[in-house]
Amino acid sequence: MQDVELRIVDGPDKPDLQWAVAYPDRHLHIHFDTQTDAVAAHLDRMDELGDGTQFRLYGHLVSGEYKGWRFVGVYDFGARSGVIRAEAPR
């Protein structure tokens, strides 16, 4: 399988993402609406990209066609949009 890019058209707010990263033992899932479907993700880490509204996200998908795939994404809280680049299992 090839790696995929999912365009986020709507997603969570900043506190929801921070909560999911702060408490990994609770297995909290974050939901993103993409251009084609909704997906849930488990976040391992998020890094601020400068202005406080954009973050790089790291984790794995827990639902949908790409369940189990690891991803790196960029997400903008102001626009509630971004992109997830999911890597096919090797």
Short mmCIF file of C-alpha atoms in Angstrom, two decimals:
data_model
loop_
_atom_site.label_atom_id
_atom_site.label_comp_id
_atom_site.label_asym_id
_atom_site.label_seq_id
_atom_site.Cartn_x
_atom_site.Cartn_y
_atom_site.Cartn_z
CA MET A 1 0.00 0.00 0.00
CA GLN A 2 1.04 3.57 -0.60
CA ASP A 3 1.21 6.34 1.98
CA VAL A 4 -1.84 8.64 1.94
CA GLU A 5 -2.56 12.29 2.56
CA LEU A 6 -5.86 13.16 4.26
CA ARG A 7 -7.05 16.78 4.11
CA ILE A 8 -8.68 17.87 7.37
CA VAL A 9 -11.73 20.08 6.81
CA ASP A 10 -12.84 20.24 10.46
CA GLY A 11 -11.26 19.16 13.71
CA PRO A 12 -10.96 19.64 17.46
CA ASP A 13 -9.97 22.68 19.45
CA LYS A 14 -6.60 23.16 21.11
CA PRO A 15 -7.62 22.03 24.63
CA ASP A 16 -8.98 18.73 23.26
CA LEU A 17 -5.66 17.99 21.56
CA GLN A 18 -3.64 19.01 24.61
CA TRP A 19 -5.80 16.80 26.84
CA ALA A 20 -5.30 13.79 24.55
CA VAL A 21 -1.52 14.23 24.58
CA ALA A 22 -1.31 14.94 28.33
CA TYR A 23 -3.13 11.73 29.30
CA PRO A 24 -1.99 8.95 26.93
CA ASP A 25 -2.94 6.25 29.44
CA ARG A 26 -6.62 7.20 29.03
CA HIS A 27 -6.47 6.31 25.31
CA LEU A 28 -8.40 9.43 24.33
CA HIS A 29 -9.15 9.70 20.63
CA ILE A 30 -9.37 12.86 18.58
CA HIS A 31 -11.79 13.08 15.66
CA PHE A 32 -11.04 14.77 12.35
CA ASP A 33 -13.43 15.28 9.45
CA THR A 34 -11.53 14.86 6.19
CA GLN A 35 -12.57 15.52 2.61
CA THR A 36 -13.63 11.89 2.23
CA ASP A 37 -14.49 10.56 5.69
CA ALA A 38 -14.17 11.06 9.43
CA VAL A 39 -11.22 9.46 11.23
CA ALA A 40 -10.24 9.04 14.86
CA ALA A 41 -6.62 9.33 15.96
CA HIS A 42 -4.50 8.66 19.01
CA LEU A 43 -1.96 11.46 19.55
CA ASP A 44 1.52 10.76 20.83
CA ARG A 45 2.89 14.28 20.58
CA MET A 46 2.19 17.78 19.30
CA ASP A 47 4.73 20.51 18.62
CA GLU A 48 3.93 24.20 18.22
CA LEU A 49 5.05 25.63 14.89
CA GLY A 50 5.43 29.27 15.88
CA ASP A 51 2.34 31.40 16.22
CA GLY A 52 0.39 29.23 18.69
CA THR A 53 -2.30 28.24 16.21
CA GLN A 54 -0.39 25.74 14.08
CA PHE A 55 0.93 22.44 15.41
CA ARG A 56 2.65 19.36 14.07
CA LEU A 57 0.85 16.22 15.26
CA TYR A 58 2.26 12.70 15.65
CA GLY A 59 0.24 9.57 16.31
CA HIS A 60 -1.69 6.74 14.70
CA LEU A 61 -5.16 6.36 13.25
CA VAL A 62 -7.62 4.27 15.26
CA SER A 63 -10.56 4.09 12.86
CA GLY A 64 -11.42 3.94 9.20
CA GLU A 65 -9.67 2.47 6.21
CA TYR A 66 -6.22 3.39 7.54
CA LYS A 67 -6.65 2.11 11.10
CA GLY A 68 -3.27 1.39 12.67
CA TRP A 69 -1.31 3.61 10.28
CA ARG A 70 1.15 6.04 11.90
CA PHE A 71 0.88 9.68 10.83
CA VAL A 72 2.47 13.09 10.97
CA GLY A 73 0.14 16.01 10.45
CA VAL A 74 -0.05 19.77 10.47
CA TYR A 75 -3.15 21.30 12.03
CA ASP A 76 -4.27 24.94 12.32
CA PHE A 77 -6.64 25.69 15.21
CA GLY A 78 -7.78 28.99 13.74
CA ALA A 79 -8.95 27.43 10.49
CA ARG A 80 -9.67 24.00 12.02
CA SER A 81 -7.99 22.49 9.01
CA GLY A 82 -4.78 20.80 8.02
CA VAL A 83 -3.34 17.63 6.57
CA ILE A 84 -2.47 14.17 7.87
CA ARG A 85 0.22 12.15 6.08
CA ALA A 86 -0.33 8.53 7.04
CA GLU A 87 2.35 5.92 6.42
CA ALA A 88 1.37 2.48 5.18
CA PRO A 89 2.51 -0.30 7.52
CA ARG A 90 5.79 -1.80 6.34
#
